[in-house]
Every structure is written in C-alpha cells, then in structure tokens.
Amino acid sequence: MAAALRRSVVTLVKDLGVPCWQQLASRPLSVSAGLFSPETPPARADGTFKVTMVPGDGVGPELMTAVKDVFKAGDIPVEFEEFHLSEVQNMASEDKLEQVLTSMRNNKVAIKGKIHTPMEYKGELASYEMKLRRKLDLFANVVHVNSLPGYNTRHNNLDLVIIREQTEGEYSSLEHESVSGVIECLKIITREKSRRIAKFAFDYATKKGRNKVTAVHKANIMKLGDGLFLQSCAEVAQLYPKIKYENIIIDNCCMQLVQNPYQFDVLVMPNLYGNIIDNLAAGLVGGAGVVPGESYSAEYAVFETGARHPFAQAVGRNIANPTAMLLSAANMLRHLNLEYHSQMITDAVKRVIKQGKVRTGDLGGYATSDEFTRAVVANLPV
C-alpha cells in the first residue's frame, strides 16, 4: 500500500511539472520574469480572433447564449469554437476532452462555464474540470471582487483580488481506503508551485498598482504543508520591498472578510481556501451571478465566472444572472487587446445594473435572463 501511494505521489508531481522532490528547494526563482500572463494570440488575417467556448453544465449554455447575443449586437470580432463537455449529461470522454484541449492549445484563449463534478465515485477521482487545469497548467485563478455601482450591499465600494493556486493542494485526487472505514486524502504542497503562485500575486499587485499582498494559510495546524506555502510566500515577498506583505489564518480571514473586507487588497492562497474565499467574497457584492474570474498558465487564459456554480435548479427557467459571464467575456476581450469592445460591454452591463430597472431575481429584481441581455444590448453604443 505504501509503495503504491508513493508511486501515485510521484506520478502527480510529474504531472504538475515538478522535476523531483530533491530539486524543489534548490530551484532558483526568476526575478526578472514578468507577470505570469500569457501573450495575446494574434488576430487572423480577417482581423478576428478564434476563442474556444465550453458552455458546461447547469445554466452555462444559457449564459453563453447571452454572451453570443451581446457579441453579435456589438459586432465584436471573435469567432467561437464551441464544445459541449459534461460529466452529468453523458457528453464526456477522453476523446472529447482531447478535442477541447487541442482547441484551447490552438486558440490560447477560452471562455467556459462550470463543468459539474458528480459526487459519486465511479472509478475516477480526477474530474474533467481538474484534468483541464492540470493538462493546461492553469495554475493561477484570479477573481476580482468589485462592488457594482448602484447595487448596495452591507459593504459598498469593495475592491479586492483573490489569487488561488489551483493545480495541487487538496485537489490532488490522491485518496485511498487504507483499511475498511478509514480514508486517507493527500494534500500536496510543493515549494515550486507555492513560490510560483506567490510571485504571480506580487507581480499582479505590482502591475495593477496595488499595495498589499496577504497570504492565507492554516500553518498553525498543517505545520509542514501550509508551513511550506507560508515560507515560500515570505521568501518571495522579500523581492518586492514596495509591496506590503502580511499573512492571516484562513478561519480568521473568513471572519475579517465579513466584518471589515476593506483591510484586504490582494490575497493569495492554496487551492481549497481559494475556492471557499472566492464564494464568500462573491456573496459580499451580490453573489455568484455578478463576479467574473479567469485562470492563467504561462501560455493559456481561460475566462469563467468567479464563483463556480452550475445553478442546476435554474436550468430552463430563464432566471440566471448573465452579469458575471458577460464581465468575464469583457475581461477576455481586454486580454485580446480589444480594449474598446471590452469597455463597451463592461459599461453597458454596469449601466443596466446602476439604472436598477432591469435586474434578475438574485439582485432583487424580476427580469428574466433574456430581458437583462436585451437591456445590455440596448445600452451598447450605436
């Protein structure tokens, strides 16, 4: 059993791109490298960009319809290459996954909905969502939590960024039953991945003119695993003397976010904590329907909602809020250097919300998804 477990860990480490355990501490950190953000792919000869689209499960296809309608109305030079990948609708296979990966590798940019992961164990621990992240090395998830003008919550004028390492940690898919009734689940933390996400966070703060980076951890309990993550963040912080560095324990972070979120600027954390904090922070500004997100590797960029929920109970009811997906699409256009088109969509979405006449149910209104989308289209410049 122990030998098999060691082989599983070594296999995972190889998949994660780590040379070997002995080399982790000796690998130098590149200080000269810029923000870990992939280069913008060139436009095609006709001036359009090709983007991979994966609608996903739940309300994902409905939200992608909203994106396509707004793009068509705004005459935006993007052509979508659409793939349906789902573990719950019998539309998932290794061949289908490979088609999606090939498209993403060719196009370098994708927009996707949530691919729902069933809780039932069917012989495979790694979900297709996790396989996509690993195979493309989408190590950095960025969620910008920003209050919407005109929509009041308990805390207004929020502006903070959550950066999550999303290729290792608790999501390593290494679980086994050692004896009957006893399950072991491994959390993998490596120096190389920890330093890489820390550097991404500090580079992001530098590029965006932000002043502070806070590392979120549970090193008081997981002294070795989270201890390594915390140590790595502290080492990287020394290379950025102009950026203030702090650390905070995850449970205290949750309380502080609810009580006084203004104290935070950029937060960086391992995988599971990032998933929790993304959702908590989204709730501060209106919920899962209003916060955009994006994931980066050195080569690829994938745009999606910040709080990943399939919202399955809303399927076919025309009630989902398209805001988060539309703002994610706008961020994608900015990544493609289509700055005018990006700002055009962002302004139209925020204008509709600020006017307050057309809001979906999650924001206290009565509008359908289609009505909200039409309102956004009506607010695009002629």
Coordinates of C-alpha atoms in Angstrom, one line a residue:
M1 CA 0.0 0.0 0.0
A2 CA 2.8 2.5 1.0
A3 CA 4.7 1.7 -2.2
A4 CA 1.6 2.2 -4.4
L5 CA 0.9 5.5 -2.6
R6 CA 4.5 6.7 -3.2
R7 CA 4.1 5.9 -6.9
S8 CA 0.9 7.9 -7.0
V9 CA 2.5 10.9 -5.4
V10 CA 5.5 10.7 -7.8
T11 CA 3.1 10.5 -10.8
L12 CA 1.2 13.5 -9.6
V13 CA 4.3 15.5 -9.1
K14 CA 5.4 14.7 -12.6
D15 CA 2.0 15.7 -13.9
L16 CA 2.3 19.0 -12.0
G17 CA 5.6 19.8 -13.7
V18 CA 7.8 19.5 -10.7
P19 CA 11.3 18.0 -11.6
C20 CA 11.7 16.0 -8.4
W21 CA 11.4 16.4 -4.6
Q22 CA 15.1 16.8 -4.1
Q23 CA 15.4 19.7 -6.6
L24 CA 12.5 21.8 -5.3
A25 CA 14.4 23.8 -2.7
S26 CA 17.4 24.4 -5.0
R27 CA 15.4 25.7 -7.9
P28 CA 16.1 29.4 -8.4
L29 CA 13.2 31.8 -8.6
S30 CA 13.3 34.1 -11.7
V31 CA 13.1 37.7 -10.5
S32 CA 13.3 39.1 -14.0
A33 CA 10.3 37.3 -15.4
G34 CA 7.2 39.5 -15.6
L35 CA 3.6 38.8 -14.6
F36 CA 2.7 35.2 -15.4
S37 CA 0.2 36.1 -18.0
P38 CA 0.2 34.6 -21.5
E39 CA 0.8 36.6 -24.5
T40 CA -2.2 37.8 -26.6
P41 CA -2.7 35.5 -29.6
P42 CA -2.5 37.3 -32.9
A43 CA -5.7 38.1 -34.8
R44 CA -6.4 36.1 -38.0
A45 CA -6.0 37.6 -41.5
D46 CA -9.5 38.9 -41.4
G47 CA -8.9 40.6 -38.1
T48 CA -11.0 38.2 -36.0
F49 CA -9.9 36.1 -33.0
K50 CA -10.8 32.5 -32.5
V51 CA -11.9 31.5 -29.0
T52 CA -12.7 28.1 -27.5
M53 CA -16.1 28.1 -25.8
V54 CA -17.2 25.4 -23.3
P55 CA -20.7 26.1 -22.0
G56 CA -20.5 23.5 -19.3
D57 CA -23.4 22.4 -17.2
G58 CA -26.4 24.0 -15.4
V59 CA -27.1 27.5 -16.7
G60 CA -23.8 27.6 -18.5
P61 CA -25.3 27.2 -22.0
E62 CA -27.9 29.9 -21.3
L63 CA -25.2 32.3 -20.1
M64 CA -23.1 31.6 -23.2
T65 CA -26.1 32.4 -25.3
A66 CA -26.2 35.8 -23.6
V67 CA -22.5 36.3 -24.4
K68 CA -23.1 35.4 -28.1
D69 CA -26.1 37.7 -28.4
V70 CA -24.1 40.6 -26.9
F71 CA -21.1 39.9 -29.1
K72 CA -23.3 39.7 -32.2
A73 CA -25.0 43.0 -31.4
G74 CA -21.7 44.7 -30.6
D75 CA -20.1 43.4 -33.9
I76 CA -17.2 42.0 -31.9
P77 CA -14.5 40.3 -34.0
V78 CA -14.5 37.0 -32.1
E79 CA -15.4 33.6 -33.6
F80 CA -16.3 30.9 -31.1
E81 CA -15.3 27.3 -31.4
E82 CA -17.9 25.6 -29.3
F83 CA -17.6 22.2 -27.4
H84 CA -20.0 20.6 -25.1
L85 CA -18.2 18.7 -22.3
S86 CA -20.3 17.4 -19.4
E87 CA -19.9 14.6 -16.8
V88 CA -23.6 14.6 -16.0
Q89 CA -25.1 14.7 -19.5
N90 CA -23.1 11.8 -20.9
M91 CA -21.1 14.2 -23.0
A92 CA -17.7 13.5 -21.5
S93 CA -15.0 11.1 -22.8
E94 CA -11.2 11.2 -23.1
D95 CA -11.6 11.9 -26.9
K96 CA -14.0 14.8 -26.2
L97 CA -11.6 16.2 -23.6
E98 CA -8.7 15.9 -26.0
Q99 CA -10.7 17.8 -28.7
V100 CA -11.3 20.6 -26.2
L101 CA -7.6 20.7 -25.1
T102 CA -6.5 20.8 -28.8
S103 CA -8.8 23.7 -29.4
M104 CA -7.6 25.6 -26.3
R105 CA -3.9 25.0 -27.2
N106 CA -4.5 26.3 -30.7
N107 CA -6.6 29.3 -29.7
K108 CA -4.7 30.1 -26.5
V109 CA -7.9 31.7 -25.1
A110 CA -11.2 30.1 -23.9
I111 CA -14.4 31.0 -22.1
K112 CA -16.1 28.3 -20.2
G113 CA -19.0 27.6 -17.8
K114 CA -18.9 25.3 -14.8
I115 CA -18.4 21.6 -15.7
H116 CA -20.3 20.0 -12.9
T117 CA -18.5 17.2 -10.9
P118 CA -20.7 14.4 -9.6
M119 CA -20.1 13.4 -6.0
E120 CA -20.5 9.7 -6.8
Y121 CA -17.2 7.8 -7.1
K122 CA -17.2 5.9 -10.4
G123 CA -13.6 4.7 -10.5
E124 CA -12.1 8.1 -11.5
L125 CA -11.0 10.6 -8.8
A126 CA -10.0 13.5 -11.0
S127 CA -12.8 15.4 -12.6
Y128 CA -12.7 16.8 -16.1
E129 CA -12.5 20.3 -14.6
M130 CA -9.4 19.3 -12.8
K131 CA -7.9 17.5 -15.8
L132 CA -8.3 20.6 -17.9
R133 CA -6.5 22.7 -15.3
R134 CA -3.7 20.2 -15.0
K135 CA -3.2 19.5 -18.7
L136 CA -3.1 23.2 -19.5
D137 CA -1.2 24.0 -16.2
L138 CA -3.8 26.7 -15.3
F139 CA -2.1 27.3 -12.0
A140 CA -3.4 30.8 -11.2
N141 CA -7.1 31.6 -10.7
V142 CA -7.8 35.3 -10.3
V143 CA -11.1 36.7 -9.0
H144 CA -11.6 40.4 -8.8
V145 CA -14.3 41.2 -6.3
N146 CA -15.7 44.7 -7.1
S147 CA -18.8 46.3 -5.9
L148 CA -21.3 47.1 -8.7
P149 CA -22.3 50.8 -8.9
G150 CA -25.9 51.3 -7.9
Y151 CA -26.3 48.0 -6.2
N152 CA -26.0 48.5 -2.4
T153 CA -24.8 45.7 -0.1
R154 CA -23.6 45.7 3.5
H155 CA -20.1 46.7 2.3
N156 CA -20.1 49.0 -0.7
N157 CA -17.1 50.2 -2.8
L158 CA -15.2 46.9 -2.3
D159 CA -12.2 46.3 -4.5
L160 CA -10.1 43.2 -3.7
V161 CA -8.4 40.4 -5.6
I162 CA -8.3 36.7 -4.7
I163 CA -5.5 34.7 -6.3
R164 CA -5.7 30.9 -5.9
E165 CA -3.2 28.2 -6.7
Q166 CA -5.4 25.5 -8.4
T167 CA -3.3 22.6 -9.6
E168 CA -2.3 21.0 -6.3
G169 CA -3.3 21.2 -2.6
E170 CA -6.4 19.3 -1.5
Y171 CA -7.4 18.8 -5.2
S172 CA -4.7 16.4 -5.9
S173 CA -7.0 13.4 -6.4
L174 CA -4.9 11.2 -4.2
E175 CA -7.3 9.3 -2.0
H176 CA -7.5 5.7 -0.9
E177 CA -9.0 3.5 1.8
S178 CA -6.1 2.2 3.9
V179 CA -8.3 -0.2 5.9
S180 CA -12.1 -0.6 5.9
G181 CA -13.8 2.6 7.1
V182 CA -10.6 4.7 7.0
I183 CA -9.9 7.0 4.1
E184 CA -6.7 8.9 3.6
C185 CA -6.8 12.0 1.4
L186 CA -3.4 13.6 0.5
K187 CA -2.8 17.3 0.3
I188 CA 0.2 18.1 -1.9
I189 CA 2.1 21.3 -1.4
T190 CA 5.3 22.0 -3.3
R191 CA 7.9 24.7 -2.9
E192 CA 8.0 25.3 -6.7
K193 CA 4.2 25.7 -7.1
S194 CA 4.0 27.8 -3.9
R195 CA 6.7 30.2 -5.0
R196 CA 5.2 30.4 -8.5
I197 CA 1.7 31.5 -7.2
A198 CA 3.3 33.9 -4.7
K199 CA 5.3 35.5 -7.5
F200 CA 2.2 35.7 -9.7
A201 CA 0.4 37.6 -6.8
F202 CA 3.2 40.0 -6.3
D203 CA 3.7 40.6 -10.0
Y204 CA -0.1 41.2 -10.3
A205 CA 0.0 43.7 -7.4
T206 CA 2.9 45.5 -9.0
K207 CA 1.4 45.6 -12.4
K208 CA -2.1 46.7 -11.1
G209 CA -0.7 49.4 -8.7
R210 CA -1.8 47.6 -5.6
N211 CA -0.2 48.0 -2.2
K212 CA -0.5 44.8 -0.2
V213 CA -0.5 41.0 -0.6
T214 CA -1.9 38.8 2.2
A215 CA -1.1 35.1 2.3
V216 CA -3.9 32.9 3.6
H217 CA -3.0 29.7 5.4
K218 CA -3.5 27.2 8.2
A219 CA 0.1 26.7 9.1
N220 CA -0.7 26.6 12.9
I221 CA -2.3 23.2 12.2
M222 CA -0.8 21.9 9.0
K223 CA 2.7 23.0 10.0
L224 CA 4.6 21.3 7.2
G225 CA 2.2 21.7 4.2
D226 CA 0.9 25.2 4.8
G227 CA 4.1 26.0 6.6
L228 CA 5.9 25.5 3.3
F229 CA 3.4 27.6 1.4
L230 CA 3.8 30.4 4.0
Q231 CA 7.6 30.2 4.0
S232 CA 7.5 30.4 0.1
C233 CA 5.3 33.5 0.2
A234 CA 7.6 35.2 2.8
E235 CA 10.7 34.4 0.6
V236 CA 9.1 35.9 -2.5
A237 CA 7.8 38.9 -0.5
Q238 CA 11.4 39.9 0.2
L239 CA 11.9 40.5 -3.6
Y240 CA 9.1 43.1 -3.6
P241 CA 10.0 45.7 -0.9
K242 CA 7.5 48.2 -2.2
I243 CA 4.5 45.8 -1.6
K244 CA 3.4 45.3 2.0
Y245 CA 3.2 41.7 3.0
E246 CA 1.0 40.1 5.6
N247 CA -0.3 36.6 6.4
I248 CA -3.6 35.5 8.0
I249 CA -5.1 32.2 9.2
I250 CA -7.9 31.0 6.9
D251 CA -10.7 31.0 9.6
N252 CA -9.8 34.5 10.8
C253 CA -9.7 35.6 7.2
C254 CA -13.3 34.5 6.7
M255 CA -14.4 36.5 9.7
Q256 CA -12.4 39.5 8.8
L257 CA -13.8 39.5 5.3
V258 CA -17.3 39.6 6.7
Q259 CA -16.6 42.2 9.3
N260 CA -14.1 44.5 7.5
P261 CA -13.2 43.5 4.0
Y262 CA -11.6 46.9 3.3
Q263 CA -8.4 45.8 5.0
F264 CA -7.6 43.4 2.2
D265 CA -6.1 44.2 -1.2
V266 CA -4.6 41.1 -2.9
L267 CA -5.0 37.7 -1.2
V268 CA -3.0 34.6 -2.3
M269 CA -3.8 31.1 -1.0
P270 CA -3.7 27.4 -1.7
N271 CA -6.4 25.6 -3.6
L272 CA -9.3 24.8 -1.2
Y273 CA -9.0 28.0 0.7
G274 CA -9.3 29.9 -2.6
N275 CA -12.5 28.1 -3.5
I276 CA -14.1 29.0 -0.2
I277 CA -12.9 32.6 -0.2
D278 CA -14.0 33.1 -3.8
N279 CA -17.5 32.2 -2.9
L280 CA -17.6 34.1 0.4
A281 CA -16.3 37.3 -1.2
A282 CA -18.7 37.0 -4.1
G283 CA -21.5 37.0 -1.6
L284 CA -20.3 40.3 -0.3
V285 CA -21.1 42.1 -3.6
G286 CA -24.2 40.3 -4.8
G287 CA -23.5 36.6 -5.2
A288 CA -22.2 34.1 -7.8
G289 CA -24.0 35.9 -10.6
V290 CA -22.0 39.1 -10.6
V291 CA -18.3 38.2 -10.1
P292 CA -16.1 37.4 -13.1
G293 CA -12.9 35.2 -12.9
E294 CA -10.1 34.0 -15.0
S295 CA -7.4 31.3 -14.9
Y296 CA -3.9 31.5 -16.3
S297 CA -0.9 29.4 -17.3
A298 CA 2.2 30.6 -19.0
E299 CA 0.5 30.1 -22.4
Y300 CA -3.2 30.0 -21.9
A301 CA -6.0 32.1 -20.5
V302 CA -9.5 30.7 -19.6
F303 CA -12.3 33.1 -18.6
E304 CA -15.2 31.9 -16.4
T305 CA -17.3 33.1 -13.5
G306 CA -15.5 33.8 -10.3
A307 CA -17.8 31.7 -8.1
R308 CA -18.2 28.5 -10.0
H309 CA -21.8 27.2 -9.6
P310 CA -23.8 25.3 -12.3
F311 CA -27.1 26.7 -10.7
A312 CA -28.8 23.5 -11.9
Q313 CA -32.1 24.3 -10.3
A314 CA -32.4 27.3 -12.6
V315 CA -31.9 25.4 -15.9
G316 CA -34.6 26.3 -18.4
R317 CA -36.3 28.8 -16.2
N318 CA -34.7 31.9 -17.7
I319 CA -33.7 33.4 -14.4
A320 CA -29.9 33.2 -14.2
N321 CA -27.9 36.4 -14.0
P322 CA -25.7 36.8 -17.1
T323 CA -23.6 39.6 -15.4
A324 CA -20.6 37.5 -14.3
M325 CA -20.3 35.7 -17.6
L326 CA -20.6 39.0 -19.6
L327 CA -18.0 40.7 -17.4
S328 CA -15.7 37.6 -17.8
A329 CA -16.2 37.9 -21.6
A330 CA -15.3 41.6 -21.4
N331 CA -12.1 40.7 -19.5
M332 CA -11.4 38.2 -22.2
L333 CA -11.7 40.9 -24.8
R334 CA -9.2 43.1 -22.8
H335 CA -6.8 40.2 -22.8
L336 CA -7.2 40.0 -26.6
N337 CA -6.3 43.8 -26.7
L338 CA -9.8 44.6 -27.9
E339 CA -10.0 47.4 -25.3
Y340 CA -12.8 49.4 -26.9
H341 CA -15.1 46.3 -27.2
S342 CA -14.2 45.2 -23.6
Q343 CA -15.1 48.6 -22.2
M344 CA -18.2 48.8 -24.3
I345 CA -19.6 45.6 -22.7
T346 CA -18.5 46.5 -19.2
D347 CA -20.1 49.9 -19.4
A348 CA -23.3 48.5 -20.8
V349 CA -23.6 45.9 -18.1
K350 CA -22.9 48.3 -15.2
R351 CA -25.2 50.9 -16.7
V352 CA -28.1 48.4 -16.7
I353 CA -27.5 47.5 -13.1
K354 CA -27.0 51.1 -12.0
Q355 CA -30.3 52.1 -13.6
G356 CA -32.0 49.5 -11.5
K357 CA -34.9 49.0 -13.9
V358 CA -33.8 45.6 -15.2
R359 CA -32.4 43.2 -12.6
T360 CA -32.6 39.5 -12.2
G361 CA -34.0 37.8 -9.1
D362 CA -30.7 37.4 -7.3
L363 CA -30.3 41.2 -7.2
G364 CA -33.9 41.7 -6.0
G365 CA -35.5 42.3 -9.4
Y366 CA -38.0 40.4 -11.6
A367 CA -36.3 40.4 -15.0
T368 CA -35.5 37.2 -16.9
S369 CA -32.1 36.4 -18.3
D370 CA -33.2 37.3 -21.8
E371 CA -34.6 40.7 -20.6
F372 CA -31.4 41.5 -18.9
T373 CA -29.4 40.6 -22.0
R374 CA -31.7 42.7 -24.2
A375 CA -31.2 45.6 -21.8
V376 CA -27.4 45.3 -22.1
V377 CA -27.7 45.2 -25.9
A378 CA -29.9 48.3 -25.8
N379 CA -27.1 50.1 -23.8
L380 CA -24.4 49.3 -26.3
P381 CA -23.3 52.3 -28.4
V382 CA -25.0 52.6 -31.8

